[in-house]
Amino acid sequence: MIGLGRLERYVLVRTLGGVGAALAVISAVIVLVQFVDLSRQVGVRADVGAAQVFGLTLLRSPSVIQILLPFVFLFGGISAYVGLNRRSELVAMRAAGISAWRFILPSAMAALVAGALTVGVLNPVAAALNARFENDRARLMENYLGDTPKDVWLRQGDDKNQIVIHARSRDTVDGTVRLRGVSLFVYQKNKAGAPEFKRRLEAAEARLMPGFWQLKDVREATAGESSVRSDSLSIRSTLDAEAAMERFASPDAIAFWRLPAAIRLTEQAGFSASGYRLRFEQLLATPLLFAAMSILAAAFSLRLARLGGLAGLAGAGVALGFVVFFFNQFAGALGKGDILPLFAAAWAPPVVALLSGLTLLCYTEDG
């Protein structure tokens, strides 16, 4: 808060206090809802207690909280500015000739910084906790109530070779990915760049080691030749354990710093990386979205209380926040469907929200 006057610091502290209170309330609601939901899903097991369910809840909740953080800045900002308005503090500021821009911009900048921290720090932590949540839940629910392992499909490759991997089941032991009942289809690109089938390998088990797959009880068959058996075999891999696990996860579950590598590996394997690219752009736009929500909160809360209609205007701000949220989801869906360019799908909602807030603020403050 260096360089800010006493008034700006006061309003900023009040705004941050409102944001903190909104974060506490929303987090408590999310934890409660997640606990009830997991109790219904996992808690039906006789050997799973409330402590384990609560532990799973704490692992899962940060990912959900991250999704709702824009509402934290919207609700917290509205709460802070409405409080200042009802205590006639905004009247005193206006009477002293102080422009609203003077104390709104520091709050918006604080939201921008919070957005950058969310993307760079909270997102990787939430992704790691969510990955642990998925593993712990799968372990608790393994072979329960008819749950059966699902087939696993992976693909890796580079400029010369492509390998399609199919397995009947997977698990992770001490950070090592292990596949069972594995089939590997190896293709080599010809001069025209088209893949040509070269060989097929069947293995009872495959472990992903640094830089290679370690196969056990292997049968190798090449086109036009008889199969050859071996106890073990190593196959070069372009995946690491984390990248392999990310293939089983949605783009939302991958940490921000891992997304560029996920995009590169996915495209090397011949798949479309549009989902990962969209998620990367959305995370880059997150700071702007937080700042836009902070400005919207101020724009809908500066009407003087003595003029009436403040509650209705604040309610309209909340409604507009939900509109922005659903617009963001809708634009993301259009981006995933290649209907909108990924850049536009990710950046349009925060830009529209920011322009809406600035327009209303200019109309309210400057006429």
mmCIF file of C-alpha atoms in Angstrom:
data_model
loop_
_atom_site.group_PDB
_atom_site.id
_atom_site.type_symbol
_atom_site.label_atom_id
_atom_site.label_comp_id
_atom_site.label_asym_id
_atom_site.label_seq_id
_atom_site.Cartn_x
_atom_site.Cartn_y
_atom_site.Cartn_z
ATOM 1 C CA MET A 1 0.000 0.000 0.000
ATOM 2 C CA ILE A 2 3.037 2.238 -0.496
ATOM 3 C CA GLY A 3 2.147 5.444 -2.342
ATOM 4 C CA LEU A 4 -1.525 5.376 -1.355
ATOM 5 C CA GLY A 5 -3.101 8.134 0.672
ATOM 6 C CA ARG A 6 -4.906 7.551 3.953
ATOM 7 C CA LEU A 7 -8.311 7.556 2.261
ATOM 8 C CA GLU A 8 -7.264 5.032 -0.405
ATOM 9 C CA ARG A 9 -5.740 2.766 2.254
ATOM 10 C CA TYR A 10 -8.901 2.949 4.342
ATOM 11 C CA VAL A 11 -11.201 2.021 1.441
ATOM 12 C CA LEU A 12 -8.790 -0.692 0.288
ATOM 13 C CA VAL A 13 -8.665 -2.266 3.745
ATOM 14 C CA ARG A 14 -12.458 -2.193 3.985
ATOM 15 C CA THR A 15 -12.736 -3.779 0.541
ATOM 16 C CA LEU A 16 -10.220 -6.492 1.379
ATOM 17 C CA GLY A 17 -12.116 -7.131 4.592
ATOM 18 C CA GLY A 18 -15.332 -7.600 2.612
ATOM 19 C CA VAL A 19 -13.565 -9.931 0.182
ATOM 20 C CA GLY A 20 -12.146 -11.937 3.090
ATOM 21 C CA ALA A 21 -15.582 -12.268 4.671
ATOM 22 C CA ALA A 22 -17.115 -13.363 1.352
ATOM 23 C CA LEU A 23 -14.321 -15.891 0.874
ATOM 24 C CA ALA A 24 -14.927 -17.329 4.345
ATOM 25 C CA VAL A 25 -18.678 -17.672 3.761
ATOM 26 C CA ILE A 26 -18.363 -19.200 0.289
ATOM 27 C CA SER A 27 -15.606 -21.565 1.432
ATOM 28 C CA ALA A 28 -17.692 -22.742 4.379
ATOM 29 C CA VAL A 29 -20.672 -23.417 2.105
ATOM 30 C CA ILE A 30 -18.488 -25.295 -0.395
ATOM 31 C CA VAL A 31 -16.907 -27.441 2.323
ATOM 32 C CA LEU A 32 -20.330 -28.273 3.747
ATOM 33 C CA VAL A 33 -21.788 -29.184 0.342
ATOM 34 C CA GLN A 34 -18.738 -31.239 -0.609
ATOM 35 C CA PHE A 35 -18.786 -33.074 2.725
ATOM 36 C CA VAL A 36 -22.448 -34.018 2.275
ATOM 37 C CA ASP A 37 -21.876 -35.092 -1.321
ATOM 38 C CA LEU A 38 -18.822 -37.212 -0.483
ATOM 39 C CA SER A 39 -20.602 -38.717 2.497
ATOM 40 C CA ARG A 40 -23.258 -39.912 0.088
ATOM 41 C CA GLN A 41 -20.728 -41.237 -2.431
ATOM 42 C CA VAL A 42 -17.920 -42.611 -0.281
ATOM 43 C CA GLY A 43 -19.281 -42.569 3.267
ATOM 44 C CA VAL A 44 -21.636 -45.482 2.553
ATOM 45 C CA ARG A 45 -18.658 -47.786 2.965
ATOM 46 C CA ALA A 46 -18.641 -49.368 6.400
ATOM 47 C CA ASP A 47 -14.876 -48.829 6.838
ATOM 48 C CA VAL A 48 -14.829 -45.122 5.905
ATOM 49 C CA GLY A 49 -15.341 -42.729 8.778
ATOM 50 C CA ALA A 50 -16.236 -39.066 8.986
ATOM 51 C CA ALA A 51 -12.566 -38.089 9.406
ATOM 52 C CA GLN A 52 -11.622 -39.687 6.078
ATOM 53 C CA VAL A 53 -14.566 -38.077 4.317
ATOM 54 C CA PHE A 54 -13.597 -34.702 5.774
ATOM 55 C CA GLY A 55 -10.020 -35.239 4.584
ATOM 56 C CA LEU A 56 -11.292 -35.895 1.065
ATOM 57 C CA THR A 57 -13.440 -32.771 1.351
ATOM 58 C CA LEU A 58 -10.408 -30.625 2.175
ATOM 59 C CA LEU A 59 -8.562 -32.061 -0.828
ATOM 60 C CA ARG A 60 -11.435 -31.382 -3.206
ATOM 61 C CA SER A 61 -12.656 -27.981 -1.963
ATOM 62 C CA PRO A 62 -9.792 -25.732 -3.215
ATOM 63 C CA SER A 63 -10.591 -26.629 -6.843
ATOM 64 C CA VAL A 64 -14.235 -25.661 -6.375
ATOM 65 C CA ILE A 65 -13.360 -22.486 -4.451
ATOM 66 C CA GLN A 66 -11.080 -21.445 -7.309
ATOM 67 C CA ILE A 67 -14.012 -21.613 -9.738
ATOM 68 C CA LEU A 68 -16.135 -19.324 -7.550
ATOM 69 C CA LEU A 69 -13.435 -16.767 -6.705
ATOM 70 C CA PRO A 70 -14.870 -14.139 -9.123
ATOM 71 C CA PHE A 71 -18.019 -14.115 -6.965
ATOM 72 C CA VAL A 72 -15.839 -13.562 -3.898
ATOM 73 C CA PHE A 73 -14.590 -10.254 -5.308
ATOM 74 C CA LEU A 74 -18.051 -9.290 -6.515
ATOM 75 C CA PHE A 75 -19.885 -10.070 -3.255
ATOM 76 C CA GLY A 76 -17.058 -8.795 -1.066
ATOM 77 C CA GLY A 77 -16.806 -5.534 -3.008
ATOM 78 C CA ILE A 78 -20.552 -4.931 -2.944
ATOM 79 C CA SER A 79 -20.641 -5.625 0.796
ATOM 80 C CA ALA A 80 -17.782 -3.184 1.470
ATOM 81 C CA TYR A 81 -19.078 -0.329 -0.692
ATOM 82 C CA VAL A 82 -22.680 -0.694 0.486
ATOM 83 C CA GLY A 83 -21.397 -0.558 4.065
ATOM 84 C CA LEU A 84 -19.497 2.637 3.322
ATOM 85 C CA ASN A 85 -22.573 4.044 1.653
ATOM 86 C CA ARG A 86 -24.969 3.280 4.486
ATOM 87 C CA ARG A 87 -22.638 4.914 7.018
ATOM 88 C CA SER A 88 -22.589 8.039 4.818
ATOM 89 C CA GLU A 89 -18.838 7.758 4.359
ATOM 90 C CA LEU A 90 -19.252 7.964 0.597
ATOM 91 C CA VAL A 91 -21.334 11.128 1.087
ATOM 92 C CA ALA A 92 -18.467 12.693 3.015
ATOM 93 C CA MET A 93 -15.992 11.713 0.297
ATOM 94 C CA ARG A 94 -18.183 13.171 -2.418
ATOM 95 C CA ALA A 95 -18.693 16.359 -0.377
ATOM 96 C CA ALA A 96 -14.920 16.711 -0.111
ATOM 97 C CA GLY A 97 -14.703 16.588 -3.897
ATOM 98 C CA ILE A 98 -13.007 13.192 -4.029
ATOM 99 C CA SER A 99 -13.607 11.211 -7.211
ATOM 100 C CA ALA A 100 -14.680 7.577 -6.915
ATOM 101 C CA TRP A 101 -11.871 6.630 -9.298
ATOM 102 C CA ARG A 102 -9.392 7.565 -6.604
ATOM 103 C CA PHE A 103 -10.378 4.749 -4.233
ATOM 104 C CA ILE A 104 -11.791 2.228 -6.746
ATOM 105 C CA LEU A 105 -8.642 1.809 -8.814
ATOM 106 C CA PRO A 106 -6.474 0.587 -5.877
ATOM 107 C CA SER A 107 -9.098 -2.063 -5.102
ATOM 108 C CA ALA A 108 -9.161 -3.119 -8.746
ATOM 109 C CA MET A 109 -5.383 -3.352 -8.823
ATOM 110 C CA ALA A 110 -5.446 -5.433 -5.652
ATOM 111 C CA ALA A 111 -7.935 -7.785 -7.366
ATOM 112 C CA LEU A 112 -5.612 -7.954 -10.380
ATOM 113 C CA VAL A 113 -2.684 -8.967 -8.151
ATOM 114 C CA ALA A 114 -4.868 -11.493 -6.338
ATOM 115 C CA GLY A 115 -5.800 -12.981 -9.712
ATOM 116 C CA ALA A 116 -2.138 -13.371 -10.643
ATOM 117 C CA LEU A 117 -1.433 -15.096 -7.314
ATOM 118 C CA THR A 118 -4.452 -17.344 -7.833
ATOM 119 C CA VAL A 119 -3.159 -18.470 -11.212
ATOM 120 C CA GLY A 120 0.480 -18.829 -10.217
ATOM 121 C CA VAL A 121 0.137 -20.248 -6.696
ATOM 122 C CA LEU A 122 -3.364 -21.401 -5.806
ATOM 123 C CA ASN A 123 -4.066 -23.157 -9.111
ATOM 124 C CA PRO A 124 -1.044 -25.519 -8.923
ATOM 125 C CA VAL A 125 -1.802 -26.290 -5.267
ATOM 126 C CA ALA A 126 -5.473 -26.964 -6.026
ATOM 127 C CA ALA A 127 -4.517 -29.194 -8.980
ATOM 128 C CA ALA A 128 -2.122 -31.231 -6.832
ATOM 129 C CA LEU A 129 -4.698 -31.629 -4.065
ATOM 130 C CA ASN A 130 -7.358 -32.596 -6.607
ATOM 131 C CA ALA A 131 -5.070 -35.274 -8.075
ATOM 132 C CA ARG A 132 -4.513 -36.682 -4.599
ATOM 133 C CA PHE A 133 -8.270 -36.553 -4.005
ATOM 134 C CA GLU A 134 -8.938 -38.605 -7.143
ATOM 135 C CA ASN A 135 -6.353 -41.216 -6.146
ATOM 136 C CA ASP A 136 -7.615 -41.492 -2.558
ATOM 137 C CA ARG A 137 -11.246 -41.737 -3.631
ATOM 138 C CA ALA A 138 -10.424 -44.397 -6.228
ATOM 139 C CA ARG A 139 -8.501 -46.378 -3.613
ATOM 140 C CA LEU A 140 -11.382 -46.216 -1.125
ATOM 141 C CA MET A 141 -13.962 -47.180 -3.731
ATOM 142 C CA GLU A 142 -11.868 -49.850 -5.452
ATOM 143 C CA ASN A 143 -13.949 -52.933 -6.297
ATOM 144 C CA TYR A 144 -16.857 -51.610 -4.224
ATOM 145 C CA LEU A 145 -20.493 -51.717 -5.241
ATOM 146 C CA GLY A 146 -19.633 -53.287 -8.570
ATOM 147 C CA ASP A 147 -17.002 -50.737 -9.539
ATOM 148 C CA THR A 148 -14.780 -52.243 -12.233
ATOM 149 C CA PRO A 149 -11.554 -50.845 -13.646
ATOM 150 C CA LYS A 150 -12.007 -48.900 -16.863
ATOM 151 C CA ASP A 151 -9.881 -49.350 -19.954
ATOM 152 C CA VAL A 152 -7.011 -46.915 -20.303
ATOM 153 C CA TRP A 153 -5.943 -45.342 -23.578
ATOM 154 C CA LEU A 154 -2.739 -43.319 -23.953
ATOM 155 C CA ARG A 155 -0.872 -41.961 -26.918
ATOM 156 C CA GLN A 156 2.681 -40.708 -27.155
ATOM 157 C CA GLY A 157 4.919 -39.767 -30.014
ATOM 158 C CA ASP A 158 7.378 -37.479 -31.697
ATOM 159 C CA ASP A 159 8.251 -36.472 -35.243
ATOM 160 C CA LYS A 160 9.164 -40.062 -36.228
ATOM 161 C CA ASN A 161 7.100 -42.498 -34.163
ATOM 162 C CA GLN A 162 3.629 -42.781 -32.669
ATOM 163 C CA ILE A 163 2.637 -45.312 -29.995
ATOM 164 C CA VAL A 164 -0.946 -46.068 -29.005
ATOM 165 C CA ILE A 165 -1.203 -47.722 -25.579
ATOM 166 C CA HIS A 166 -4.204 -49.674 -24.308
ATOM 167 C CA ALA A 167 -4.467 -51.203 -20.843
ATOM 168 C CA ARG A 168 -7.212 -52.927 -18.887
ATOM 169 C CA SER A 169 -6.430 -51.076 -15.650
ATOM 170 C CA ARG A 170 -4.038 -48.614 -14.073
ATOM 171 C CA ASP A 171 -2.815 -47.558 -10.645
ATOM 172 C CA THR A 172 -0.138 -45.392 -9.109
ATOM 173 C CA VAL A 173 2.382 -46.780 -6.620
ATOM 174 C CA ASP A 174 4.820 -44.340 -4.971
ATOM 175 C CA GLY A 175 4.351 -41.911 -7.850
ATOM 176 C CA THR A 176 4.978 -44.574 -10.516
ATOM 177 C CA VAL A 177 2.258 -45.204 -13.089
ATOM 178 C CA ARG A 178 1.570 -48.931 -13.540
ATOM 179 C CA LEU A 179 -0.603 -50.410 -16.286
ATOM 180 C CA ARG A 180 -1.898 -53.977 -16.446
ATOM 181 C CA GLY A 181 -2.953 -56.000 -19.465
ATOM 182 C CA VAL A 182 -1.087 -53.699 -21.858
ATOM 183 C CA SER A 183 -1.121 -53.535 -25.657
ATOM 184 C CA LEU A 184 1.221 -51.179 -27.509
ATOM 185 C CA PHE A 185 0.715 -50.392 -31.200
ATOM 186 C CA VAL A 186 3.847 -48.861 -32.699
ATOM 187 C CA TYR A 187 3.617 -46.710 -35.829
ATOM 188 C CA GLN A 188 6.393 -45.059 -37.819
ATOM 189 C CA LYS A 189 5.888 -42.037 -40.042
ATOM 190 C CA ASN A 190 6.820 -42.419 -43.684
ATOM 191 C CA LYS A 191 8.279 -39.743 -45.941
ATOM 192 C CA ALA A 192 4.803 -38.317 -46.543
ATOM 193 C CA GLY A 193 4.216 -37.998 -42.800
ATOM 194 C CA ALA A 194 1.559 -40.731 -42.682
ATOM 195 C CA PRO A 195 1.853 -43.310 -39.867
ATOM 196 C CA GLU A 196 2.588 -46.912 -40.900
ATOM 197 C CA PHE A 197 2.040 -49.839 -38.540
ATOM 198 C CA LYS A 198 5.339 -51.507 -37.552
ATOM 199 C CA ARG A 199 4.758 -53.788 -34.578
ATOM 200 C CA ARG A 200 2.533 -54.726 -31.673
ATOM 201 C CA LEU A 201 3.579 -55.565 -28.133
ATOM 202 C CA GLU A 202 1.522 -57.356 -25.503
ATOM 203 C CA ALA A 203 2.669 -57.168 -21.870
ATOM 204 C CA ALA A 204 1.254 -58.282 -18.563
ATOM 205 C CA GLU A 205 2.452 -55.074 -16.916
ATOM 206 C CA ALA A 206 4.044 -51.765 -17.869
ATOM 207 C CA ARG A 207 5.692 -49.315 -15.483
ATOM 208 C CA LEU A 208 6.480 -45.772 -16.525
ATOM 209 C CA MET A 209 10.076 -45.077 -15.554
ATOM 210 C CA PRO A 210 12.003 -41.847 -16.300
ATOM 211 C CA GLY A 211 12.268 -41.798 -20.086
ATOM 212 C CA PHE A 212 10.952 -45.300 -20.839
ATOM 213 C CA TRP A 213 8.231 -47.919 -20.289
ATOM 214 C CA GLN A 214 9.427 -51.039 -18.459
ATOM 215 C CA LEU A 215 7.412 -53.998 -19.810
ATOM 216 C CA LYS A 216 7.118 -57.429 -18.168
ATOM 217 C CA ASP A 217 6.127 -60.755 -19.736
ATOM 218 C CA VAL A 218 6.205 -59.365 -23.263
ATOM 219 C CA ARG A 219 5.106 -60.839 -26.581
ATOM 220 C CA GLU A 220 6.222 -58.848 -29.636
ATOM 221 C CA ALA A 221 4.745 -59.299 -33.096
ATOM 222 C CA THR A 222 5.958 -57.602 -36.274
ATOM 223 C CA ALA A 223 3.923 -57.445 -39.465
ATOM 224 C CA GLY A 224 4.498 -60.647 -41.482
ATOM 225 C CA GLU A 225 6.624 -62.352 -38.815
ATOM 226 C CA SER A 226 5.970 -64.706 -35.888
ATOM 227 C CA SER A 227 5.752 -63.350 -32.343
ATOM 228 C CA VAL A 228 8.714 -63.301 -29.980
ATOM 229 C CA ARG A 229 8.458 -63.631 -26.201
ATOM 230 C CA SER A 230 10.704 -61.979 -23.591
ATOM 231 C CA ASP A 231 10.642 -61.526 -19.838
ATOM 232 C CA SER A 232 11.161 -57.784 -20.015
ATOM 233 C CA LEU A 233 11.550 -55.023 -22.542
ATOM 234 C CA SER A 234 12.116 -51.274 -22.459
ATOM 235 C CA ILE A 235 10.321 -48.832 -24.790
ATOM 236 C CA ARG A 236 11.306 -45.167 -25.003
ATOM 237 C CA SER A 237 8.645 -42.799 -23.655
ATOM 238 C CA THR A 238 8.059 -39.081 -24.122
ATOM 239 C CA LEU A 239 5.821 -39.024 -21.024
ATOM 240 C CA ASP A 240 6.667 -38.647 -17.369
ATOM 241 C CA ALA A 241 4.441 -39.833 -14.518
ATOM 242 C CA GLU A 242 2.742 -36.478 -14.097
ATOM 243 C CA ALA A 243 2.120 -36.061 -17.828
ATOM 244 C CA ALA A 244 0.707 -39.588 -18.057
ATOM 245 C CA MET A 245 -1.674 -38.953 -15.173
ATOM 246 C CA GLU A 246 -2.745 -35.702 -16.809
ATOM 247 C CA ARG A 247 -3.996 -37.708 -19.790
ATOM 248 C CA PHE A 248 -6.618 -39.182 -17.450
ATOM 249 C CA ALA A 249 -7.641 -35.755 -16.158
ATOM 250 C CA SER A 250 -9.644 -32.893 -17.608
ATOM 251 C CA PRO A 251 -7.838 -29.660 -18.588
ATOM 252 C CA ASP A 252 -9.295 -27.993 -15.467
ATOM 253 C CA ALA A 253 -7.341 -30.446 -13.274
ATOM 254 C CA ILE A 254 -3.929 -29.588 -14.752
ATOM 255 C CA ALA A 255 -1.784 -26.970 -13.038
ATOM 256 C CA PHE A 256 -1.145 -23.698 -14.876
ATOM 257 C CA TRP A 257 2.615 -24.248 -15.109
ATOM 258 C CA ARG A 258 2.079 -27.746 -16.576
ATOM 259 C CA LEU A 259 -0.318 -26.667 -19.331
ATOM 260 C CA PRO A 260 2.330 -25.636 -21.937
ATOM 261 C CA ALA A 261 3.979 -29.070 -21.621
ATOM 262 C CA ALA A 262 0.582 -30.787 -21.792
ATOM 263 C CA ILE A 263 -0.226 -28.852 -24.968
ATOM 264 C CA ARG A 264 3.103 -29.794 -26.549
ATOM 265 C CA LEU A 265 2.875 -33.496 -25.668
ATOM 266 C CA THR A 266 -0.746 -33.727 -26.767
ATOM 267 C CA GLU A 267 0.020 -32.225 -30.160
ATOM 268 C CA GLN A 268 3.089 -34.444 -30.546
ATOM 269 C CA ALA A 269 0.840 -37.444 -29.965
ATOM 270 C CA GLY A 270 -1.433 -36.301 -32.790
ATOM 271 C CA PHE A 271 -4.364 -35.129 -30.647
ATOM 272 C CA SER A 272 -6.086 -31.760 -30.596
ATOM 273 C CA ALA A 273 -4.923 -29.608 -27.677
ATOM 274 C CA SER A 274 -7.752 -27.073 -27.962
ATOM 275 C CA GLY A 275 -9.084 -27.931 -24.487
ATOM 276 C CA TYR A 276 -5.699 -27.304 -22.899
ATOM 277 C CA ARG A 277 -5.147 -24.130 -24.915
ATOM 278 C CA LEU A 278 -8.553 -22.788 -23.888
ATOM 279 C CA ARG A 279 -7.839 -23.509 -20.225
ATOM 280 C CA PHE A 280 -4.450 -21.787 -20.507
ATOM 281 C CA GLU A 281 -6.015 -18.661 -22.029
ATOM 282 C CA GLN A 282 -8.777 -18.648 -19.385
ATOM 283 C CA LEU A 283 -6.202 -18.750 -16.607
ATOM 284 C CA LEU A 284 -4.258 -15.907 -18.220
ATOM 285 C CA ALA A 285 -7.499 -13.890 -18.290
ATOM 286 C CA THR A 286 -8.305 -14.599 -14.630
ATOM 287 C CA PRO A 287 -6.610 -11.473 -13.178
ATOM 288 C CA LEU A 288 -8.575 -9.268 -15.573
ATOM 289 C CA LEU A 289 -11.806 -11.048 -14.590
ATOM 290 C CA PHE A 290 -11.146 -10.418 -10.881
ATOM 291 C CA ALA A 291 -10.430 -6.739 -11.551
ATOM 292 C CA ALA A 292 -13.611 -6.484 -13.636
ATOM 293 C CA MET A 293 -15.669 -7.997 -10.809
ATOM 294 C CA SER A 294 -14.173 -5.511 -8.358
ATOM 295 C CA ILE A 295 -15.104 -2.587 -10.613
ATOM 296 C CA LEU A 296 -18.602 -3.986 -11.160
ATOM 297 C CA ALA A 297 -19.052 -4.223 -7.389
ATOM 298 C CA ALA A 298 -18.199 -0.534 -7.018
ATOM 299 C CA ALA A 299 -20.310 0.555 -9.980
ATOM 300 C CA PHE A 300 -23.440 -1.040 -8.514
ATOM 301 C CA SER A 301 -22.864 0.249 -4.986
ATOM 302 C CA LEU A 302 -22.055 3.960 -5.299
ATOM 303 C CA ARG A 303 -25.600 5.252 -5.549
ATOM 304 C CA LEU A 304 -26.243 7.421 -2.504
ATOM 305 C CA ALA A 305 -28.399 5.678 0.100
ATOM 306 C CA ARG A 306 -30.631 8.721 0.591
ATOM 307 C CA LEU A 307 -31.728 8.516 -3.050
ATOM 308 C CA GLY A 308 -33.146 5.039 -2.471
ATOM 309 C CA GLY A 309 -32.912 1.939 -4.635
ATOM 310 C CA LEU A 310 -29.458 0.941 -3.339
ATOM 311 C CA ALA A 311 -30.549 -2.596 -2.427
ATOM 312 C CA GLY A 312 -32.097 -3.122 -5.853
ATOM 313 C CA LEU A 313 -28.997 -1.820 -7.583
ATOM 314 C CA ALA A 314 -26.746 -4.100 -5.513
ATOM 315 C CA GLY A 315 -29.034 -7.009 -6.368
ATOM 316 C CA ALA A 316 -28.718 -6.128 -10.046
ATOM 317 C CA GLY A 317 -24.940 -6.234 -9.620
ATOM 318 C CA VAL A 318 -25.160 -9.740 -8.173
ATOM 319 C CA ALA A 319 -27.429 -10.807 -11.054
ATOM 320 C CA LEU A 320 -24.989 -9.367 -13.585
ATOM 321 C CA GLY A 321 -22.198 -11.311 -11.884
ATOM 322 C CA PHE A 322 -24.107 -14.543 -12.494
ATOM 323 C CA VAL A 323 -24.674 -13.480 -16.107
ATOM 324 C CA VAL A 324 -20.913 -12.961 -16.545
ATOM 325 C CA PHE A 325 -20.217 -16.359 -14.951
ATOM 326 C CA PHE A 326 -22.620 -18.203 -17.254
ATOM 327 C CA PHE A 327 -21.393 -16.177 -20.237
ATOM 328 C CA ASN A 328 -17.879 -17.347 -19.368
ATOM 329 C CA GLN A 329 -19.047 -20.980 -19.265
ATOM 330 C CA PHE A 330 -21.004 -20.590 -22.512
ATOM 331 C CA ALA A 331 -18.083 -18.970 -24.314
ATOM 332 C CA GLY A 332 -15.837 -21.775 -23.084
ATOM 333 C CA ALA A 333 -18.244 -24.355 -24.499
ATOM 334 C CA LEU A 334 -18.251 -22.543 -27.847
ATOM 335 C CA GLY A 335 -14.457 -22.474 -27.790
ATOM 336 C CA LYS A 336 -14.224 -26.213 -27.098
ATOM 337 C CA GLY A 337 -16.570 -26.823 -29.998
ATOM 338 C CA ASP A 338 -14.344 -24.748 -32.334
ATOM 339 C CA ILE A 339 -17.248 -22.346 -32.905
ATOM 340 C CA LEU A 340 -15.343 -19.413 -31.383
ATOM 341 C CA PRO A 341 -11.597 -18.782 -31.549
ATOM 342 C CA LEU A 342 -9.991 -19.895 -28.296
ATOM 343 C CA PHE A 343 -8.578 -16.438 -27.594
ATOM 344 C CA ALA A 344 -12.004 -14.816 -27.985
ATOM 345 C CA ALA A 345 -13.729 -17.514 -25.902
ATOM 346 C CA ALA A 346 -11.316 -16.968 -23.018
ATOM 347 C CA TRP A 347 -10.947 -13.178 -23.060
ATOM 348 C CA ALA A 348 -14.404 -11.983 -24.169
ATOM 349 C CA PRO A 349 -16.195 -12.511 -20.796
ATOM 350 C CA PRO A 350 -13.683 -10.567 -18.643
ATOM 351 C CA VAL A 351 -13.379 -7.802 -21.252
ATOM 352 C CA VAL A 352 -17.171 -7.452 -21.498
ATOM 353 C CA ALA A 353 -17.458 -7.407 -17.690
ATOM 354 C CA LEU A 354 -14.712 -4.785 -17.425
ATOM 355 C CA LEU A 355 -16.245 -2.543 -20.088
ATOM 356 C CA SER A 356 -19.684 -2.891 -18.476
ATOM 357 C CA GLY A 357 -18.315 -1.840 -15.094
ATOM 358 C CA LEU A 358 -16.335 1.072 -16.509
ATOM 359 C CA THR A 359 -19.325 2.284 -18.534
ATOM 360 C CA LEU A 360 -21.681 2.217 -15.561
ATOM 361 C CA LEU A 361 -19.044 3.819 -13.352
ATOM 362 C CA CYS A 362 -18.486 6.644 -15.868
ATOM 363 C CA TYR A 363 -22.238 7.212 -16.057
ATOM 364 C CA THR A 364 -22.642 7.199 -12.271
ATOM 365 C CA GLU A 365 -19.575 9.233 -11.396
ATOM 366 C CA ASP A 366 -19.061 11.560 -14.337
ATOM 367 C CA GLY A 367 -22.603 11.767 -15.717
#
